[in-house]
Short mmCIF file of C-alpha atoms and ligand atoms in Angstrom, two decimals:
data_model
loop_
_atom_site.label_atom_id
_atom_site.label_comp_id
_atom_site.label_asym_id
_atom_site.label_seq_id
_atom_site.Cartn_x
_atom_site.Cartn_y
_atom_site.Cartn_z
CA UNK A 1 -0.05 0.25 -0.24
CA UNK A 2 2.84 2.63 1.00
CA UNK A 3 4.63 1.57 -1.93
CA UNK A 4 2.10 2.00 -4.22
CA UNK A 5 1.62 5.34 -2.68
CA UNK A 6 5.02 6.19 -3.02
CA UNK A 7 5.10 5.26 -6.80
CA UNK A 8 2.27 7.00 -7.75
CA UNK A 9 3.85 10.05 -5.95
CA UNK A 10 7.24 9.46 -7.79
CA UNK A 11 5.42 9.27 -11.17
CA UNK A 12 3.47 12.79 -10.16
CA UNK A 13 6.81 14.60 -9.57
CA UNK A 14 8.50 13.17 -12.53
CA UNK A 15 5.75 13.97 -15.03
CA UNK A 16 5.43 17.81 -13.50
CA UNK A 17 9.25 18.05 -13.78
CA UNK A 18 9.46 16.77 -17.23
CA UNK A 19 6.37 18.69 -18.68
CA UNK A 20 7.09 22.38 -17.31
CA UNK A 21 3.90 24.27 -17.34
CA UNK A 22 5.46 27.64 -18.73
CA UNK A 23 3.16 28.82 -21.10
CA UNK A 24 1.07 31.41 -19.31
CA UNK A 25 -2.18 32.84 -19.99
CA UNK A 26 -1.25 36.21 -20.50
CA UNK A 27 -0.33 37.84 -23.84
CA UNK A 28 1.66 41.08 -24.84
CA UNK A 29 -0.38 42.70 -27.36
CA UNK A 30 0.57 45.67 -29.74
CA UNK A 31 -2.59 47.46 -30.73
CA UNK A 32 -3.53 50.60 -32.72
CA UNK A 33 -6.46 52.73 -31.84
CA UNK A 34 -5.77 53.51 -28.29
CA UNK A 35 -7.34 52.21 -25.07
CA UNK A 36 -10.91 52.05 -26.71
CA UNK A 37 -9.90 49.87 -29.58
CA UNK A 38 -7.50 47.55 -26.86
CA UNK A 39 -10.80 47.01 -24.97
CA UNK A 40 -13.04 45.93 -27.65
CA UNK A 41 -10.64 43.36 -28.73
CA UNK A 42 -10.05 42.15 -25.13
CA UNK A 43 -13.41 41.85 -24.68
CA UNK A 44 -14.34 40.16 -27.65
CA UNK A 45 -11.65 37.67 -26.85
CA UNK A 46 -12.46 36.88 -23.34
CA UNK A 47 -9.15 38.85 -21.91
CA UNK A 48 -9.42 41.02 -19.01
CA UNK A 49 -6.47 44.14 -19.65
CA UNK A 50 -4.30 43.85 -16.78
CA UNK A 51 -1.56 46.51 -17.51
CA UNK A 52 0.32 48.07 -20.41
CA UNK A 53 4.12 47.33 -21.39
CA UNK A 54 3.97 50.56 -23.60
CA UNK A 55 1.43 52.86 -24.54
CA UNK A 56 0.60 50.77 -27.44
CA UNK A 57 1.29 47.35 -26.35
CA UNK A 58 -1.10 46.09 -23.55
CA UNK A 59 -0.76 42.99 -21.21
CA UNK A 60 -3.94 40.87 -21.30
CA UNK A 61 -5.04 37.72 -19.25
CA UNK A 62 -7.38 35.06 -20.21
CA UNK A 63 -10.39 34.73 -18.41
CA UNK A 64 -11.08 31.21 -18.41
CA UNK A 65 -7.72 29.46 -19.75
CA UNK A 66 -5.38 28.17 -16.89
CA UNK A 67 -2.17 29.97 -15.73
CA UNK A 68 -0.03 27.46 -16.65
CA UNK A 69 0.07 24.85 -19.63
CA UNK A 70 2.69 22.71 -21.17
CA UNK A 71 1.70 23.76 -24.74
CA UNK A 72 0.84 27.23 -26.22
CA UNK A 73 -2.62 28.03 -26.88
CA UNK A 74 -2.51 28.14 -30.43
CA UNK A 75 -6.54 28.67 -31.32
CA UNK A 76 -6.51 31.29 -28.86
CA UNK A 77 -3.40 33.00 -30.38
CA UNK A 78 -4.36 32.75 -33.76
CA UNK A 79 -7.80 34.33 -33.26
CA UNK A 80 -6.37 37.11 -31.35
CA UNK A 81 -3.74 38.04 -33.95
CA UNK A 82 -6.41 38.18 -36.72
CA UNK A 83 -8.04 40.75 -35.39
CA UNK A 84 -7.59 44.23 -37.59
CA UNK A 85 -6.48 45.87 -34.54
CA UNK A 86 -3.75 43.74 -33.80
CA UNK A 87 -0.03 44.49 -35.36
CA UNK A 88 1.31 42.02 -32.89
CA UNK A 89 0.93 39.40 -29.95
CA UNK A 90 2.70 37.11 -27.93
CA UNK A 91 1.73 34.56 -25.64
CA UNK A 92 3.96 35.19 -22.24
CA UNK A 93 6.09 32.38 -21.36
CA UNK A 94 7.91 31.77 -18.40
CA UNK A 95 11.55 32.09 -18.81
CA UNK A 96 14.54 30.44 -16.59
CA UNK A 97 16.24 33.16 -14.80
CA UNK A 98 19.01 33.22 -12.57
CA UNK A 99 20.18 36.29 -10.18
CA UNK A 100 23.81 36.68 -10.95
CA UNK A 101 24.72 38.58 -7.91
CA UNK A 102 23.78 35.91 -5.72
CA UNK A 103 26.49 33.64 -5.40
CA UNK A 104 25.49 30.34 -4.05
CA UNK A 105 29.24 28.63 -3.92
CA UNK A 106 28.62 26.66 -0.34
CA UNK A 107 31.38 24.37 0.57
CA UNK A 108 30.66 21.47 2.96
CA UNK A 109 34.09 21.80 5.02
CA UNK A 110 33.30 22.34 8.60
CA UNK A 111 35.49 25.46 8.65
CA UNK A 112 33.93 26.90 5.73
CA UNK A 113 31.21 29.22 7.29
CA UNK A 114 33.84 31.00 9.30
CA UNK A 115 36.32 31.58 6.22
CA UNK A 116 35.22 35.27 6.28
CA UNK A 117 38.34 36.07 4.00
CA UNK A 118 36.63 33.71 1.11
CA UNK A 119 32.90 34.40 1.50
CA UNK A 120 31.75 37.11 3.56
CA UNK A 121 31.14 39.79 1.31
CA UNK A 122 30.95 43.55 2.14
CA UNK A 123 34.48 44.02 0.90
CA UNK A 124 35.54 42.10 3.45
CA UNK A 125 36.63 39.24 1.45
CA UNK A 126 39.00 38.78 -1.60
CA UNK A 127 36.43 37.97 -4.20
CA UNK A 128 37.09 34.30 -4.20
CA UNK A 129 33.85 33.04 -4.94
CA UNK A 130 33.56 35.20 -8.02
CA UNK A 131 36.63 33.56 -9.47
CA UNK A 132 35.33 30.02 -8.18
CA UNK A 133 31.89 30.84 -9.97
CA UNK A 134 34.06 31.52 -13.30
CA UNK A 135 35.64 28.55 -12.62
CA UNK A 136 39.50 29.50 -11.22
CA UNK A 137 40.11 27.31 -8.45
CA UNK A 138 43.83 26.87 -9.19
CA UNK A 139 43.62 24.00 -11.35
CA UNK A 140 46.85 23.30 -13.12
CA UNK A 141 48.94 25.83 -10.79
CA UNK A 142 51.79 24.18 -9.25
CA UNK A 143 52.83 25.96 -5.90
CA UNK A 144 55.51 25.38 -3.27
CA UNK A 145 55.82 26.39 0.37
CA UNK A 146 59.31 27.46 1.03
CA UNK A 147 59.18 27.03 5.35
CA UNK A 148 59.45 24.39 7.91
CA UNK A 149 58.25 21.47 5.93
CA UNK A 150 54.72 20.06 5.10
CA UNK A 151 52.76 17.42 6.47
CA UNK A 152 52.20 15.66 2.92
CA UNK A 153 49.92 13.30 4.07
CA UNK A 154 47.55 15.73 5.92
CA UNK A 155 44.00 14.36 4.84
CA UNK A 156 43.35 17.82 3.54
CA UNK A 157 46.28 18.45 1.61
CA UNK A 158 47.01 14.83 0.32
CA UNK A 159 44.95 14.96 -2.66
CA UNK A 160 46.50 18.28 -3.98
CA UNK A 161 50.29 17.32 -2.83
CA UNK A 162 52.92 17.49 -5.48
CA UNK A 163 55.83 15.65 -4.61
CA UNK A 164 57.89 17.57 -7.52
CA UNK A 165 57.15 20.66 -5.84
CA UNK A 166 59.02 19.44 -2.86
CA UNK A 167 62.41 18.82 -1.12
CA UNK A 168 63.90 18.76 2.04
CA UNK A 169 66.94 21.12 1.81
CA UNK A 170 67.75 20.96 5.37
CA UNK A 171 68.34 17.23 5.38
CA UNK A 172 69.14 17.30 1.60
CA UNK A 173 66.32 14.51 0.72
CA UNK A 174 63.28 14.69 -1.00
CA UNK A 175 60.49 14.25 1.61
CA UNK A 176 59.47 17.43 3.21
CA UNK A 177 57.39 15.99 6.02
CA UNK A 178 58.31 18.23 9.08
CA UNK A 179 60.34 17.18 12.38
CA UNK A 180 57.95 17.01 15.44
CA UNK A 181 58.83 18.17 18.65
CA UNK A 182 56.81 18.84 22.01
CA UNK A 183 55.67 22.31 20.84
CA UNK A 184 54.98 21.82 17.51
CA UNK A 185 57.39 24.35 16.46
CA UNK A 186 57.09 23.11 12.64
CA UNK A 187 53.41 23.45 11.87
CA UNK A 188 53.91 26.83 9.96
CA UNK A 189 54.79 25.23 6.62
CA UNK A 190 51.81 23.05 6.34
CA UNK A 191 49.18 25.94 8.03
CA UNK A 192 50.48 27.89 4.89
CA UNK A 193 50.02 25.09 2.49
CA UNK A 194 46.48 24.73 3.74
CA UNK A 195 45.72 28.70 3.16
CA UNK A 196 46.71 28.12 -0.51
CA UNK A 197 45.50 24.39 -1.26
CA UNK A 198 43.69 22.58 1.56
CA UNK A 199 41.10 20.72 -0.48
CA UNK A 200 37.51 21.97 -1.01
CA UNK A 201 34.29 20.63 -0.51
CA UNK A 202 35.69 17.31 1.07
CA UNK A 203 34.00 17.43 4.58
CA UNK A 204 37.45 17.86 6.00
CA UNK A 205 38.94 20.98 8.07
CA UNK A 206 39.42 23.79 5.89
CA UNK A 207 39.61 25.36 2.42
CA UNK A 208 42.63 26.56 0.75
CA UNK A 209 42.15 29.76 -1.49
CA UNK A 210 43.22 27.59 -4.85
CA UNK A 211 42.06 24.30 -3.51
CA UNK A 212 42.46 22.77 -6.64
CA UNK A 213 46.29 23.64 -7.18
CA UNK A 214 48.79 21.28 -6.75
CA UNK A 215 51.28 22.24 -3.72
CA UNK A 216 54.39 21.13 -2.38
CA UNK A 217 56.49 22.38 0.51
CA UNK A 218 60.36 22.73 0.61
CA UNK A 219 61.78 22.16 4.40
CA UNK A 220 64.44 25.01 4.67
CA UNK A 221 63.54 26.85 7.79
CA UNK A 222 64.25 23.95 10.24
CA UNK A 223 67.99 24.53 10.47
CA UNK A 224 70.39 27.26 9.50
CA UNK A 225 69.22 29.26 6.92
CA UNK A 226 72.01 30.25 4.75
CA UNK A 227 72.39 32.30 1.22
CA UNK A 228 72.76 28.83 -0.28
CA UNK A 229 69.61 27.08 1.53
CA UNK A 230 67.58 30.39 0.14
CA UNK A 231 69.16 29.91 -3.25
CA UNK A 232 68.59 26.09 -3.32
CA UNK A 233 64.91 26.93 -2.44
CA UNK A 234 64.09 29.60 -4.49
CA UNK A 235 65.45 27.49 -7.41
CA UNK A 236 63.86 24.25 -7.08
CA UNK A 237 62.62 22.51 -10.17
CA UNK A 238 61.91 25.85 -11.77
CA UNK A 239 60.28 24.27 -15.25
CA UNK A 240 57.57 22.83 -13.00
CA UNK A 241 56.92 25.17 -10.24
CA UNK A 242 54.84 28.28 -10.88
CA UNK A 243 54.66 29.93 -7.95
CA UNK A 244 56.99 30.06 -4.82
CA UNK A 245 55.37 31.24 -1.45
CA UNK A 246 57.65 32.52 1.44
CA UNK A 247 56.04 33.62 4.73
CA UNK A 248 59.55 34.57 6.52
CA UNK A 249 62.27 37.37 6.35
CA UNK A 250 64.33 39.11 8.36
CA UNK A 251 63.09 40.57 11.67
CA UNK A 252 59.97 42.49 11.42
CA UNK A 253 61.06 44.84 14.62
CA UNK A 254 61.95 47.61 12.31
CA UNK A 255 65.38 47.81 13.35
CA UNK A 256 66.63 45.01 10.64
CA UNK A 257 67.57 45.94 7.12
CA UNK A 258 68.49 42.70 5.35
CA UNK A 259 68.10 41.37 2.06
CA UNK A 260 68.99 38.61 -0.57
CA UNK A 261 72.49 37.42 -1.01
CA UNK A 262 74.19 36.75 -3.65
CA UNK A 263 73.08 32.96 -4.38
CA UNK A 264 69.37 34.19 -3.93
CA UNK A 265 69.49 37.06 -5.66
CA UNK A 266 70.69 34.54 -8.84
CA UNK A 267 67.85 32.35 -7.94
CA UNK A 268 65.49 35.08 -8.07
CA UNK A 269 67.21 36.70 -11.63
CA UNK A 270 67.61 33.11 -13.18
CA UNK A 271 63.70 32.10 -12.00
CA UNK A 272 62.04 35.21 -13.55
CA UNK A 273 64.09 35.32 -16.72
CA UNK A 274 64.41 31.64 -17.56
CA UNK A 275 61.77 29.29 -15.44
CA UNK A 276 58.37 28.20 -16.88
CA UNK A 277 59.78 28.50 -20.29
CA UNK A 278 60.65 31.86 -20.30
CA UNK A 279 57.34 33.43 -18.48
CA UNK A 280 59.06 33.27 -15.44
CA UNK A 281 58.66 32.19 -11.59
CA UNK A 282 56.08 33.78 -9.27
CA UNK A 283 57.92 34.58 -6.08
CA UNK A 284 55.02 35.74 -3.54
CA UNK A 285 56.58 37.08 -0.16
CA UNK A 286 54.94 37.93 3.07
CA UNK A 287 54.53 41.37 4.49
CA UNK A 288 53.17 43.13 7.42
CA UNK A 289 53.79 41.26 10.19
CA UNK A 290 55.69 43.95 12.01
CA UNK A 291 52.82 46.10 12.72
CA UNK A 292 53.08 49.68 13.37
CA UNK A 293 56.93 49.11 14.53
CA UNK A 294 57.99 48.06 11.33
CA UNK A 295 58.07 49.46 7.63
CA UNK A 296 57.86 46.98 4.90
CA UNK A 297 60.36 48.38 3.00
CA UNK A 298 63.20 47.29 5.46
CA UNK A 299 62.85 44.05 4.01
CA UNK A 300 64.66 43.43 0.52
CA UNK A 301 63.01 40.36 0.04
CA UNK A 302 59.28 42.13 0.08
CA UNK A 303 60.68 45.05 -1.44
CA UNK A 304 62.69 43.29 -4.30
CA UNK A 305 61.53 43.90 -7.61
CA UNK A 306 61.43 39.85 -8.01
CA UNK A 307 59.03 39.41 -5.61
CA UNK A 308 55.19 40.20 -5.10
CA UNK A 309 54.56 41.01 -1.17
CA UNK A 310 51.19 40.35 0.05
CA UNK A 311 49.87 41.79 3.10
CA UNK A 312 46.43 41.56 4.64
CA UNK A 313 43.65 43.08 6.95
CA UNK A 314 41.93 41.79 9.92
CA UNK A 315 38.02 40.71 9.72
CA UNK A 316 37.50 44.50 11.23
CA UNK A 317 39.37 45.68 8.25
CA UNK A 318 42.40 46.75 10.23
CA UNK A 319 45.48 46.73 8.41
CA UNK A 320 48.01 47.88 10.67
CA UNK A 321 47.44 46.24 13.72
CA UNK A 322 47.64 42.49 13.31
CA UNK A 323 49.81 39.39 12.14
CA UNK A 324 49.34 39.30 8.46
CA UNK A 325 47.34 35.95 8.01
CA UNK A 326 46.15 35.47 11.62
CA UNK A 327 42.76 34.22 10.55
CA UNK A 328 43.46 31.73 8.41
CA UNK A 329 46.51 30.56 10.77
CA UNK A 330 43.36 30.33 13.75
CA UNK A 331 41.21 28.08 11.47
CA UNK A 332 43.51 25.73 10.46
CA UNK A 333 45.07 25.85 14.41
CA UNK A 334 42.14 24.80 15.89
CA UNK A 335 40.49 22.00 13.78
CA UNK A 336 43.34 21.07 11.10
CA UNK A 337 46.46 20.59 12.60
CA UNK A 338 46.94 16.92 12.20
CA UNK A 339 50.05 16.56 14.91
CA UNK A 340 49.04 20.01 16.65
CA UNK A 341 47.99 20.14 20.58
CA UNK A 342 45.99 17.21 20.52
CA UNK A 343 48.68 15.17 19.25
C1 NAG B 1 29.61 20.10 -2.66
O1 NAG B 1 29.62 19.12 -2.51
C2 NAG B 1 28.08 18.89 -2.44
C3 NAG B 1 28.10 17.40 -1.94
O2 NAG B 1 28.37 17.05 -0.82
C4 NAG B 1 27.62 19.38 -3.71
O3 NAG B 1 25.94 19.08 -3.42
C5 NAG B 1 28.08 20.60 -3.77
O4 NAG B 1 27.46 21.05 -4.85
C6 NAG B 1 29.74 20.96 -3.90
N1 NAG B 1 29.64 22.38 -4.25
C7 NAG B 1 30.49 22.84 -4.74
C8 NAG B 1 30.24 24.15 -4.74
O5 NAG B 1 31.26 22.05 -5.90
C1 NAG B 2 56.88 14.16 -11.38
O1 NAG B 2 58.20 14.29 -12.52
C2 NAG B 2 58.08 12.86 -12.72
C3 NAG B 2 59.44 13.17 -13.42
O2 NAG B 2 59.59 14.31 -14.50
C4 NAG B 2 56.88 12.56 -13.63
O3 NAG B 2 57.07 11.25 -14.16
C5 NAG B 2 56.08 12.18 -12.69
O4 NAG B 2 54.66 12.35 -13.38
C6 NAG B 2 55.81 13.92 -11.85
N1 NAG B 2 54.62 13.60 -11.07
C7 NAG B 2 53.74 14.44 -10.48
C8 NAG B 2 52.88 14.41 -9.49
O5 NAG B 2 53.72 15.56 -11.11
CA1 CA B 3 63.33 15.03 4.95
CA1 CA B 4 38.95 20.72 3.16
#
């Protein structure tokens, strides 16, 4: 009994879904002779005049026909347009229209609702949803994070992990896994990678700005950072990697003025002139962590002509009182650290 009821219900739903009732019982009618002529035509054909579209175009509604029909009312149409005062008539059809300013991107990652810098609107976010709507989500782009390592098997990174964008400069091997200690000193690189390319809509953790990009990590901050260490990191696999992201630099206390040495400089120049078949590497550098105490120009990496310097604001719009990507880091910290404080 129940089953039969369900089948009937399904059939009804299917039929009404397939046969859309999109022909209305209204016509737009172009009539010469003014309102009196229009009224004559309307009454003679069982219509009411319900409005005007233009001075000489009237909106008619039929008195008896159903509001919605799968088929056009061809007979009624024919009779209407043969009237001598009717220059043109069109039965009105319901058109499918989508509001373009209403972005419906909604991802199922638990932290997505809190990711204001991706989805909050009101000039607070980075217009990422508009880019996603155009299909720009990082697919085909290779990013590497130069930092303290990368948890390549992190559940939110494993899908986008690219071993060819990864290396361990500190230990001279191919595996960029971070070194674990009791205070989690080496989680920075994994968090930065998550900000860029944490997988989207996978029900895990957060969402990267470019959640379909490939991401690798270079472990280079967990040891002595020298000119050679920086240069090897900046020159990794340059025909393969599009973007090198560095969220580190000289001290931001406002008293240090330091910059790349000779080898790192050469890595920049060769990168921008020769890599990616001449298109050049993109070197992205963090700035702004020094807040009011510092000036971004006191840093030979962020003010270099070979780097793009990126800073940010807080959720309240404050640009000079906070750590650069505190919000994203907080999100990744609270739910996403695989070996974080819950370890
Ligand atoms: C996210 O995944 C859900 C299924 O879990 C799907 O319905 C939805 O369309 C996806 N959203 C995007 C933007 O891909
Ligand atoms: C990494 O590079 C090797 C050698 O060029 C290539 O065979 C392999 O497909 C690449 N892997 C990825 C994930 O791009
Ligand atoms: Ca290693
Ligand atoms: Ca995710």
